[in-house]
Coordinates of C-alpha atoms in Angstrom, one line a residue:
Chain A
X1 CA -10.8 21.3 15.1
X2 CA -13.2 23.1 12.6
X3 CA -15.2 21.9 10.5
X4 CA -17.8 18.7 10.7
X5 CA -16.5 15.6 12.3
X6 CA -14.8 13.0 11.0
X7 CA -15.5 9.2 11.9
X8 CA -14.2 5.6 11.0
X9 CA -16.5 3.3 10.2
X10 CA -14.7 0.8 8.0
X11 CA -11.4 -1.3 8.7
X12 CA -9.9 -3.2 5.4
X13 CA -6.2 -4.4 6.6
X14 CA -4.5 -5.8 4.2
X15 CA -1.1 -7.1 6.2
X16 CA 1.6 -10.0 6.6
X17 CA -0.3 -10.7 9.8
X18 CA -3.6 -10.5 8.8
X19 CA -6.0 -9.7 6.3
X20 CA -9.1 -8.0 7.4
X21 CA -10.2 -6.3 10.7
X22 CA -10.7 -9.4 12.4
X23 CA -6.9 -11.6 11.4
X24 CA -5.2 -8.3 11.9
X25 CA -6.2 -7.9 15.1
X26 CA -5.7 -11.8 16.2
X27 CA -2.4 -11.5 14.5
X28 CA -1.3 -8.2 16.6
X29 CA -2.3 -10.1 20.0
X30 CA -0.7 -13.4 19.2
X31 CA 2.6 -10.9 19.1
X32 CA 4.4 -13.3 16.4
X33 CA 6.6 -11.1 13.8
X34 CA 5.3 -12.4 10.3
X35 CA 8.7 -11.5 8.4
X36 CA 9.6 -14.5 6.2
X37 CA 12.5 -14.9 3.7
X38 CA 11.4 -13.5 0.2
X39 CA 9.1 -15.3 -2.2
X40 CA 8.3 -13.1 -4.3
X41 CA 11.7 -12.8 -6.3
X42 CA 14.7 -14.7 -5.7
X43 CA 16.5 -12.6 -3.8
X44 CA 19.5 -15.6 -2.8
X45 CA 22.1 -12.9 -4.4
X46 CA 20.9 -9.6 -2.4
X47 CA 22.5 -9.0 1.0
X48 CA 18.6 -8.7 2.7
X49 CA 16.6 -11.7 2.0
X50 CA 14.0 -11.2 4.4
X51 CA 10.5 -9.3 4.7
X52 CA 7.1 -8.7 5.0
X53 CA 4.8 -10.1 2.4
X54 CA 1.3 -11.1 2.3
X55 CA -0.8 -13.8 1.0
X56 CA -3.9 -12.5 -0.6
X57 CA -6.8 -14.9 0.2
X58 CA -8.1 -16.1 -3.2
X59 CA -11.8 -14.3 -2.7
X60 CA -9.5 -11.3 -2.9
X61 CA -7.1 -11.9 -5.2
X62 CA -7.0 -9.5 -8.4
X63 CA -9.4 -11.2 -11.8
X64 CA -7.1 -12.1 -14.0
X65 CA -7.8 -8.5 -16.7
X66 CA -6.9 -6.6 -13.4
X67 CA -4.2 -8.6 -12.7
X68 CA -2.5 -7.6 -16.1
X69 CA -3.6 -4.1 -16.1
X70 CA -2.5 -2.9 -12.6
X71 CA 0.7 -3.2 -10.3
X72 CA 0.8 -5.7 -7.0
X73 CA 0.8 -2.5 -5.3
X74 CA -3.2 -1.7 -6.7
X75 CA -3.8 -5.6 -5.9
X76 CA -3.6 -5.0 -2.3
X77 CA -5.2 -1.3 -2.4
X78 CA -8.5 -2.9 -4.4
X79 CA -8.1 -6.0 -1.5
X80 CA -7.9 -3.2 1.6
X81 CA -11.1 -1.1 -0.2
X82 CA -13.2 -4.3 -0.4
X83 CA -12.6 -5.1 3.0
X84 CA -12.9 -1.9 4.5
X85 CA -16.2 -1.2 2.0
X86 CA -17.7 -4.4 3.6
X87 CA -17.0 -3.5 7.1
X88 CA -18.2 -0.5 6.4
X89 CA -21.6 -1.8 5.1
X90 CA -21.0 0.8 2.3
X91 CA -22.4 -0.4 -1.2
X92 CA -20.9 1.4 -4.0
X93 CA -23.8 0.8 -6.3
X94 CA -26.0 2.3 -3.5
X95 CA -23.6 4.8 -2.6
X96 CA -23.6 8.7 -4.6
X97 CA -20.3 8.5 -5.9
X98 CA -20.0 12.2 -6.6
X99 CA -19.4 12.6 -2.6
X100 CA -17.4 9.7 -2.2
X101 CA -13.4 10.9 -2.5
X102 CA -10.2 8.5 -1.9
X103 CA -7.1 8.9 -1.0
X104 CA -4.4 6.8 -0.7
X105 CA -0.6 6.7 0.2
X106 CA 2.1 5.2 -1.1
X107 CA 6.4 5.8 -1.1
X108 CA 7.3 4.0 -4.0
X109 CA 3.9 3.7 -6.4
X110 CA 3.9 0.5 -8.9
X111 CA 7.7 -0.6 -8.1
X112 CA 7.3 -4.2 -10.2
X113 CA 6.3 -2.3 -13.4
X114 CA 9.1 0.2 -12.8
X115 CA 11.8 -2.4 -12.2
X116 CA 10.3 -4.4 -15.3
X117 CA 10.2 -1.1 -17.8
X118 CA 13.6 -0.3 -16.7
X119 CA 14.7 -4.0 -18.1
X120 CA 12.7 -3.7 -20.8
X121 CA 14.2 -1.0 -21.7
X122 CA 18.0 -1.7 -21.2
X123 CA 17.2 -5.0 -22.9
X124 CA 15.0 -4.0 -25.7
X125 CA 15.2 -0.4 -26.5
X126 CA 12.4 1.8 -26.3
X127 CA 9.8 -0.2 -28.2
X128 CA 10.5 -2.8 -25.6
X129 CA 8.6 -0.9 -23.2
X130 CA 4.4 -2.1 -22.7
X131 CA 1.8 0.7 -23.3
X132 CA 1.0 -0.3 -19.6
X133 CA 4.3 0.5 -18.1
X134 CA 3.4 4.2 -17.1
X135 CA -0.6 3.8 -16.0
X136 CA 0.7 0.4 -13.8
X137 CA 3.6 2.6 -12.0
X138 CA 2.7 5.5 -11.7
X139 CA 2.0 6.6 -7.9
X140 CA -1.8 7.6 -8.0
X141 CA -3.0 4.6 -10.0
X142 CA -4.3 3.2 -6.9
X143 CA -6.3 5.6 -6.1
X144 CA -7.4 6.3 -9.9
X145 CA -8.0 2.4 -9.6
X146 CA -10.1 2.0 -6.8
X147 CA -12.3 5.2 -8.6
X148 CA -12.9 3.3 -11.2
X149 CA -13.7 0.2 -10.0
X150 CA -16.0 1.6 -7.6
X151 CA -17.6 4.9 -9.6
X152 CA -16.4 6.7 -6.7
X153 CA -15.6 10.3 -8.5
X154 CA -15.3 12.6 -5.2
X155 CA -12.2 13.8 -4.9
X156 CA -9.2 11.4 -5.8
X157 CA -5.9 11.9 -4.8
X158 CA -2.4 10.4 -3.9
X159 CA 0.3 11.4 -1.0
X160 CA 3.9 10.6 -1.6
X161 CA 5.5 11.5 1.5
X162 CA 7.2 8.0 2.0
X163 CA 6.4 6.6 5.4
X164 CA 4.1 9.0 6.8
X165 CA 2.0 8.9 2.9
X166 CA -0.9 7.0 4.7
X167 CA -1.3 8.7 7.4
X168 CA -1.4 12.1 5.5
X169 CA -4.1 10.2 3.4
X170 CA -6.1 10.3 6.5
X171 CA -5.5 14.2 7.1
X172 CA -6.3 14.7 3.3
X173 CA -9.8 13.0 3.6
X174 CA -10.1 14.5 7.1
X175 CA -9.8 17.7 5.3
X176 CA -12.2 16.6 2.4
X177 CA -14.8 15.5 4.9
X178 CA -14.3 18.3 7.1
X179 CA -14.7 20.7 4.8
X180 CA -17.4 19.2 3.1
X181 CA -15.8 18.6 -0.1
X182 CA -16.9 14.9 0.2
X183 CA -19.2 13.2 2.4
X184 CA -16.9 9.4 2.6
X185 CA -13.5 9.1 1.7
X186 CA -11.6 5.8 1.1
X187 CA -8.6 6.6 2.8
X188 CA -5.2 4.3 3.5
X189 CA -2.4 3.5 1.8
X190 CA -0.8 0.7 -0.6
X191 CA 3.0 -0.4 -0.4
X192 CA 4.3 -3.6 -2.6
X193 CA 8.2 -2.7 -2.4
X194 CA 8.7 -6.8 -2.3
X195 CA 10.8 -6.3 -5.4
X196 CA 14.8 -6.6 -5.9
X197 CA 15.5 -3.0 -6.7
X198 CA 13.9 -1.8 -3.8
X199 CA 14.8 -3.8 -1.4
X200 CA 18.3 -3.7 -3.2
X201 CA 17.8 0.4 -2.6
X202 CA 16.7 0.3 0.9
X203 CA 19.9 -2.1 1.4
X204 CA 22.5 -0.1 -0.2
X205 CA 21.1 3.0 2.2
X206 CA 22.2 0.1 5.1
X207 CA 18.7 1.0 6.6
X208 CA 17.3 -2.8 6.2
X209 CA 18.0 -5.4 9.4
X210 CA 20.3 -8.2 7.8
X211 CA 19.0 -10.8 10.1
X212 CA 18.4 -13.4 7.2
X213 CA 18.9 -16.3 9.6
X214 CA 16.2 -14.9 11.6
X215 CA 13.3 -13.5 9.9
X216 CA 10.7 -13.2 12.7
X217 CA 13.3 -11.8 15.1
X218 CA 14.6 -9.1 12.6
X219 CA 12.4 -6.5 13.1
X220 CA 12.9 -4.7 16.9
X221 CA 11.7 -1.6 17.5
X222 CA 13.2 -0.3 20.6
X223 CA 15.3 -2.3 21.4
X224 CA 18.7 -2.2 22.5
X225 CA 20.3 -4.8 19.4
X226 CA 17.7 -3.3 16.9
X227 CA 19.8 -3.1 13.4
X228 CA 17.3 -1.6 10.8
X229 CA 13.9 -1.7 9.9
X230 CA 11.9 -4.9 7.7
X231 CA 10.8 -3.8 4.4
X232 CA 7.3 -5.2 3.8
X233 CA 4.2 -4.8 1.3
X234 CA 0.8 -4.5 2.5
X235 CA -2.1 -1.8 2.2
X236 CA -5.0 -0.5 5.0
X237 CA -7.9 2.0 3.6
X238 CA -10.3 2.8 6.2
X239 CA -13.8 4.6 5.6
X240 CA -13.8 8.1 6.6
X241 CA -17.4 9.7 6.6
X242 CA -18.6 12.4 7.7
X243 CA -20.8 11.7 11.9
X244 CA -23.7 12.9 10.2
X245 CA -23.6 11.3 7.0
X246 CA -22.6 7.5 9.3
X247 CA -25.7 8.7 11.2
X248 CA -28.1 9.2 8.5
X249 CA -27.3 5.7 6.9
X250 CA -27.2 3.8 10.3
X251 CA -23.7 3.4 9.7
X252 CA -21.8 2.1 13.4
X253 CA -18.9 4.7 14.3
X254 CA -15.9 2.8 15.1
X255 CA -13.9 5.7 16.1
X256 CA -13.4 9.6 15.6
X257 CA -10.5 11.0 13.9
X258 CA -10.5 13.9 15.9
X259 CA -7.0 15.5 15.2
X260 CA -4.0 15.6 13.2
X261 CA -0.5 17.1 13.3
X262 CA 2.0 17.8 10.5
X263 CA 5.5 19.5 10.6
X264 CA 8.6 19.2 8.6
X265 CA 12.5 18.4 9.9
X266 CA 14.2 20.4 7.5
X267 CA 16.9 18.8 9.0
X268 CA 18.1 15.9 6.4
X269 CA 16.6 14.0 3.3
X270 CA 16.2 10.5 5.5
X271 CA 17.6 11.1 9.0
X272 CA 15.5 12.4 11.4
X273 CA 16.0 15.4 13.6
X274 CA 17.9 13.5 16.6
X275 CA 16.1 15.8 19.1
X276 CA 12.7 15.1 17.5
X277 CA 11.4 18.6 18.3
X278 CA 9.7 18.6 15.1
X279 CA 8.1 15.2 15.3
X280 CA 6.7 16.8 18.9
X281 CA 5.9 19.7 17.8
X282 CA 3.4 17.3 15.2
X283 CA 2.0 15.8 18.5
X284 CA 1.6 18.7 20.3
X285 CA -0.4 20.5 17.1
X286 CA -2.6 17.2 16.8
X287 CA -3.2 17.0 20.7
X288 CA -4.5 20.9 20.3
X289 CA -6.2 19.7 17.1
X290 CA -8.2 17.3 18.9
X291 CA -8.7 19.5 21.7
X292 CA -7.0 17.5 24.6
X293 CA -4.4 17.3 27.1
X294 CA -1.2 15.3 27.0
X295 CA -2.5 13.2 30.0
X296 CA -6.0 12.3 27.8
X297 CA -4.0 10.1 25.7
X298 CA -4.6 6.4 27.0
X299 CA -2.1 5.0 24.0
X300 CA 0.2 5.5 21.8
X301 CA 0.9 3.7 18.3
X302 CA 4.6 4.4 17.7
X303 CA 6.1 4.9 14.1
X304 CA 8.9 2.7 16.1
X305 CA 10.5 1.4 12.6
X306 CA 13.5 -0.4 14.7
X307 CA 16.2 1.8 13.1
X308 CA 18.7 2.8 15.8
X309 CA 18.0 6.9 15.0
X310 CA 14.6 6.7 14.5
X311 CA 13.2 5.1 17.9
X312 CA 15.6 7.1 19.6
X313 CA 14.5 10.5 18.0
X314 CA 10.5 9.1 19.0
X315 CA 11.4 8.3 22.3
X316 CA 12.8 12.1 22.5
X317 CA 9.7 14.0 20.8
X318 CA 7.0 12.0 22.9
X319 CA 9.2 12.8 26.0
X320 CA 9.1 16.4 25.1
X321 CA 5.8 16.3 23.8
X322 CA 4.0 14.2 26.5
X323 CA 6.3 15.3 29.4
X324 CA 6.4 13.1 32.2
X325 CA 3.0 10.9 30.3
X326 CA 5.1 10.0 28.0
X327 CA 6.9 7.4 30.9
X328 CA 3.6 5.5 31.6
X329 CA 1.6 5.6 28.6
X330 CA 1.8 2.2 27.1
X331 CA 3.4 2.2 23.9
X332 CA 3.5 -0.4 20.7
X333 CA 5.5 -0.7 17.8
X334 CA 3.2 -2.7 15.2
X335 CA 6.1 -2.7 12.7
X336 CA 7.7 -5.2 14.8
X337 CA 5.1 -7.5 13.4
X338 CA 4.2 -6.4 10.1
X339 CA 8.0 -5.4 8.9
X340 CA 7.7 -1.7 7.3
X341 CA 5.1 -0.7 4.9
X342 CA 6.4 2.2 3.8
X343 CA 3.5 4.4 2.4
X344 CA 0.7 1.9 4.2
X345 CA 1.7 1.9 7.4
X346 CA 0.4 5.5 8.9
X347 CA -3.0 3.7 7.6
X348 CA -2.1 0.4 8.7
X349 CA -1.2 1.1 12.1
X350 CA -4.8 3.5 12.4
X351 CA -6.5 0.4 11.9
X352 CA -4.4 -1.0 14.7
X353 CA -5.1 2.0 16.9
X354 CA -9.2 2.1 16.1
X355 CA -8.6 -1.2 17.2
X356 CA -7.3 -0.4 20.5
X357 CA -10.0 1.9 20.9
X358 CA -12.7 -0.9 19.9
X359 CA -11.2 -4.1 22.2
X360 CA -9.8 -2.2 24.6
X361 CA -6.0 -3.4 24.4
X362 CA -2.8 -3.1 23.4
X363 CA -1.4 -5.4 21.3
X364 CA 2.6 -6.0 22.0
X365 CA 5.6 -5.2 20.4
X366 CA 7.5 -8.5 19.3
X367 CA 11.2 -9.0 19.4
X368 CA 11.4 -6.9 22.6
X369 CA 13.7 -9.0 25.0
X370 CA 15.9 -6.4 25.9
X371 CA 14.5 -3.2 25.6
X372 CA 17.0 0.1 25.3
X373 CA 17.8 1.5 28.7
X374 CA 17.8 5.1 26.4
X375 CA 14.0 5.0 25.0
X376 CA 12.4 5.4 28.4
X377 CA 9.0 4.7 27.3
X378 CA 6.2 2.1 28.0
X379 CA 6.3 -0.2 25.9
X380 CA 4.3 -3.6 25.9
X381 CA 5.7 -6.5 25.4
X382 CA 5.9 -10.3 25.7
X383 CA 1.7 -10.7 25.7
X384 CA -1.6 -7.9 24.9
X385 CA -2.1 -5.3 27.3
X386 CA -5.9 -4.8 28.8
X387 CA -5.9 -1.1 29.7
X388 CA -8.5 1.9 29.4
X389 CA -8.3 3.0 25.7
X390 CA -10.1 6.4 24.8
X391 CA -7.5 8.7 22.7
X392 CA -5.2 6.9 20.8
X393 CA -1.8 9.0 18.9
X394 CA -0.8 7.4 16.2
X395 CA 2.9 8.6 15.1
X396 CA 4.5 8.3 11.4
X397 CA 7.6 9.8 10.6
X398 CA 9.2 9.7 7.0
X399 CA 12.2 9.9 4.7
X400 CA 12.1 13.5 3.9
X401 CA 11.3 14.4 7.4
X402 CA 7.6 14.5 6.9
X403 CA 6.2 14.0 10.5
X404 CA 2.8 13.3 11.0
X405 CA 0.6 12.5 14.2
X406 CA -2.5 11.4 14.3
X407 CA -5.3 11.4 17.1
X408 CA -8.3 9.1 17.1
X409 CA -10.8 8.5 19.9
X410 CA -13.8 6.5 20.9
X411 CA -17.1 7.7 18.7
Chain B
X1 CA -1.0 -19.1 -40.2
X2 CA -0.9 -22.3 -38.7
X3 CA -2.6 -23.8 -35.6
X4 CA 0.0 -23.7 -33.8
X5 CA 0.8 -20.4 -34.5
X6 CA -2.3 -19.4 -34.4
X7 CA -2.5 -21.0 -30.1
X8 CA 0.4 -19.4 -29.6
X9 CA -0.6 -15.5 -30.5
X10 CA -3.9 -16.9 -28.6
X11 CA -1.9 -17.2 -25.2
X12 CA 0.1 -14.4 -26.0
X13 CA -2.5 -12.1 -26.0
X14 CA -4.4 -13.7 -23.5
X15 CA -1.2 -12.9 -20.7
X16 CA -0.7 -9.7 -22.5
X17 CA -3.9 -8.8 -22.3
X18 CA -5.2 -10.7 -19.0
X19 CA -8.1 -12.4 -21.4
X20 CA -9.1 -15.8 -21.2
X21 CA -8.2 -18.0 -24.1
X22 CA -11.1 -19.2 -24.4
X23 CA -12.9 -15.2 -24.7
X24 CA -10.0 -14.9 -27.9
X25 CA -12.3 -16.4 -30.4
X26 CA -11.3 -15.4 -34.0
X27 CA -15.1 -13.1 -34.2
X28 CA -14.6 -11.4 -30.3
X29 CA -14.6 -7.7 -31.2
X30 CA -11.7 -6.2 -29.4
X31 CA -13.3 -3.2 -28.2
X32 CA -17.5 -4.2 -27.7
X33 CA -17.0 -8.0 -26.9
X34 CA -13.4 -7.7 -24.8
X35 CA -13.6 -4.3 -23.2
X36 CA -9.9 -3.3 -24.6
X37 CA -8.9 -0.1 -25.1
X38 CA -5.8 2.1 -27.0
X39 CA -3.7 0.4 -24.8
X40 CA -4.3 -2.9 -25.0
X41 CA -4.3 -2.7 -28.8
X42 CA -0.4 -1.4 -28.9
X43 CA 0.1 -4.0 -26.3
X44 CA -1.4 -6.4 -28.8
X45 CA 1.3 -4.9 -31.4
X46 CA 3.9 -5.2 -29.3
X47 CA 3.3 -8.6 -28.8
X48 CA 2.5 -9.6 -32.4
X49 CA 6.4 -7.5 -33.5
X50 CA 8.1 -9.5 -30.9
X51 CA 6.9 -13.1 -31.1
X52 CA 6.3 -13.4 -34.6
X53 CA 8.9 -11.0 -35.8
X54 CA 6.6 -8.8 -37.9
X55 CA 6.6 -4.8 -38.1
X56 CA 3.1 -3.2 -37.7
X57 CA 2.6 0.0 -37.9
X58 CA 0.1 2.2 -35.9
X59 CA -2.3 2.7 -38.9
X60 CA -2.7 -1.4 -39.2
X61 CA -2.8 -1.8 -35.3
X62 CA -5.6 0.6 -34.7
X63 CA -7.6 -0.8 -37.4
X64 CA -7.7 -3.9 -35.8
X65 CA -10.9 -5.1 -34.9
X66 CA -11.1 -8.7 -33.9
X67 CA -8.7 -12.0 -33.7
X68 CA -9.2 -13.0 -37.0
X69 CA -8.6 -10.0 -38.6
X70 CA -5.0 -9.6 -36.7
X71 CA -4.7 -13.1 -38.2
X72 CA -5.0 -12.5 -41.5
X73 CA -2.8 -9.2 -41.2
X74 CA -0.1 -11.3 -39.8
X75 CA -0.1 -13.7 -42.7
X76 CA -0.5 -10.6 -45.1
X77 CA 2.2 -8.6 -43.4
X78 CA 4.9 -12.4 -43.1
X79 CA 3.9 -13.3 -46.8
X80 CA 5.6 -9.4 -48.0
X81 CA 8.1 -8.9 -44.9
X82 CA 11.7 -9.0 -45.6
X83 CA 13.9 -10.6 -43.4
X84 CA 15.8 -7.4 -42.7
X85 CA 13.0 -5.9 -41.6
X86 CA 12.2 -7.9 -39.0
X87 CA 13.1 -5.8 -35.7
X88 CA 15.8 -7.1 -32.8
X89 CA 14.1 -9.4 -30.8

């Protein structure tokens, strides 16, 4: 990998099992799923009544201008950058601003001002709709948001590419940082799809579990009775700075993102390629990236969303990608705990790895009674996992086909 | 306008407008005391059109300035309004 190096030195989680560094990481060892039937609509007449929500401590809870100004989804992206700002020890009023950059993922953008426009607009005609309705939905208004808020006026940007969005974030402000474009980059992603049309949407695509009766056993990634993914909200934006710049402000590396890999199906708009060759060919780019072998990598944090095609096509890229590694490495799913964030969880689940890296185990994969015969892989279950930790890959694959891989190691 | 009318456009605007109730005093300049912007002032129109049944129109809503001036605009605009043109709520 060219260019200056890239290292973690903030962690603001913003999850169903835990908000900030230190609950998200209890929450992934005490191995309990935290899907819950809906709250945050009535959902009693949609066939899916169950997901991943979170409950914002009040310290962190949107003022109440903010509140009517910005979508849900920018409520837990400002949570995830205060948290990850104070891990960080990084003071925006301190901080020069013209080197700072973020970047943040997201699938669906501001989905409760959508849905609410829409109404307004069937109900009321065009005047119904708010002077709000496109600056709350639109899909970089987190990221314009958290500019604002903090003066940061680096480079700001968004990535759409659905459930890999924020982990390409991270290879964005990789890139920014690596290139010297910006010096820190708030980097993550922001997902509030807790909201009847999309969960409605992601329904009607019969890609959602329909466990209702069961909420914490519905999401089961790799499993062999695993029936769909958990749709959940949530956000994770991690502080990306450059070694030199952590180094010159004292700053504590937490880990190095030392490599990425990105390749394309172009096989179908949401299934993924059933041999996973692409999604290995993303590993096998980000292992080169990152200058290390298949055998250097201690862990790996699936994109294991619990759908029947995707774990199976995972399972069949890290065999091809890891060869015969890819049988012992210990594996975890974290979206058996935190339901499917969508455009967060790339970032969400490189907090859990940098975690891995930092406590030196692997959390387990809930819901994992009876794993499939057909995955063939590693992966821990029932309780945490003490184990050598130095080079984590972190997989996210998306609708669209977007596959990225991410590797991060000890600073 | 009446007290009651006048609390009720008070907590409109304050949910519109994520402002305290208490901050919409009738001399809070919109712009310099509240920190609203272009936005928030057609929000504020919208708002005034659909709860109190009066057309504004964009020449009256950007000279807006303050809470008591949108209060004496409503009764202005209510005491010449016809009912017809009153828009579909």
């Amino acid at each position: 990998m060219s260019g200056r190096r890239v290292m973690v030195t903030g962690l603001g989680p913003v999850t169903p099992v835990g908000v900030g560094a230190e609950a998200f990481h209890a929450g992934q060892l005490a191995g309990r799923s935290a899907v819950r039937p809906i709250t945050r609509f009535d959902a009693s007449d949609l066939p899916v009544r169950i997901a991943g929500e979170v409950d914002l401590p009040e310290e962190l809870r949107p003022a109440r201008r903010e509140a009517a100004v910005t979508d849900r989804v920018t409520h837990l992206a400002a949570a995830a950058a205060e948290l990850a700002l104070r891990d960080a020890g990084l003071d925006p009023a301190t901080a020069d601003g013209t080197r700072v950059g973020v970047v943040l993922g997201t699938g669906c953008g501001g989905t409760e001002a959508y849905r609410d426009g829409a109404v307004a607009l069937t109900r009321r005609g065009p005047n119904g709709i708010g002077a709000r309705y496109v600056p709350t939905s639109m899909h970089n208004a987190s990221a314009a948001w958290l500019a604002i808020r903090h003066g940061f006026s680096g480079p700001v940007t968004t990535t759409v590419t659905a459930c890999a969005g924020g982990a390409d974030a991270l290879v964005a402000a990789h890139q920014m940082i690596a290139s010297g474009e910006a010096d820190v980059v708030l980097a993550g992603g922001a997902e509030a799809p807790v909201t009847d049309l999309m969960v409605s949407g992601f329904a009607r695509m019969r890609a959602l579990s329909t466990r209702n009766d069961e909420p914490e056993r519905a999401s089961r990634p790799f499993g062999a009775d695993r029936a769909g993914f958990v749709l959940s909200e949530g956000a994770a934006v991690l502080v990306l700075e450059s070694a030199e710049h952590a180094r010159a402000r004292g700053a504590r590396p937490l880990a190095e993102l030392r490599g990425y890999g990105r390749t394309g199906d172009a096989h179908h708009i949401v299934a993924p390629r059933p041999d996973g060759s692409a999604a290995a060919r993303a590993v096998t780019v980000a292992l080169r990236s990152a200058g290390l072998a298949p055998e250097e990598i201690s862990h790996v944090n699936a994109h294991g969303t619990g759908t029947v095609r995707n774990d199976a096509a995972e399972a069949a890229a890290l065999r091809a990608a890891l060869g015969r590694l890819a049988l012992r490495v210990p594996v975890t799913a974290t979206k058996s705990l935190t339901g499917h964030s969508l455009g967060a969880a790339g970032a969400v689940e490189a907090v859990a790895a940098v975690q891995t890296l930092t406590h030196q185990v692997v959390p387990p994969t809930a819901n994992l009674d009876r794993p499939d015969p057909a995955i063939g892989l590693d992966v821990v279950r029932h309780e945490p996992r003490d184990t050598s930790v130095s080079a984590v890959l972190s997989n996210s694959f998306a609708f669209g086909g977007h596959n990225v891989a991410l590797v991060l190691t000890l600073p | 306008m009446n007290s009651t009318a006048h609390q009720h456009l008070v907590d409109v605007l304050a949910d519109r407008l994520g402002l305290e109730p208490e901050e919409l005093t009738p001399d809070a300049r919109f712009r310099e005391d509240l920190g609203l912007d272009s936005l928030d002032l057609v929000e504020l129109v919208s708002a005034l059109e659909n709860e109190l049944g009066v057309p504004v129109t964009d020449e009256v809503a950007l000279s807006l300035t303050s809470l008591g001036e949108v209060v004496a605009q409503v009764d202005a605009l209510r005491a010449t309004a016809s009912p017809a043109a009153e828009p579909a709520a």
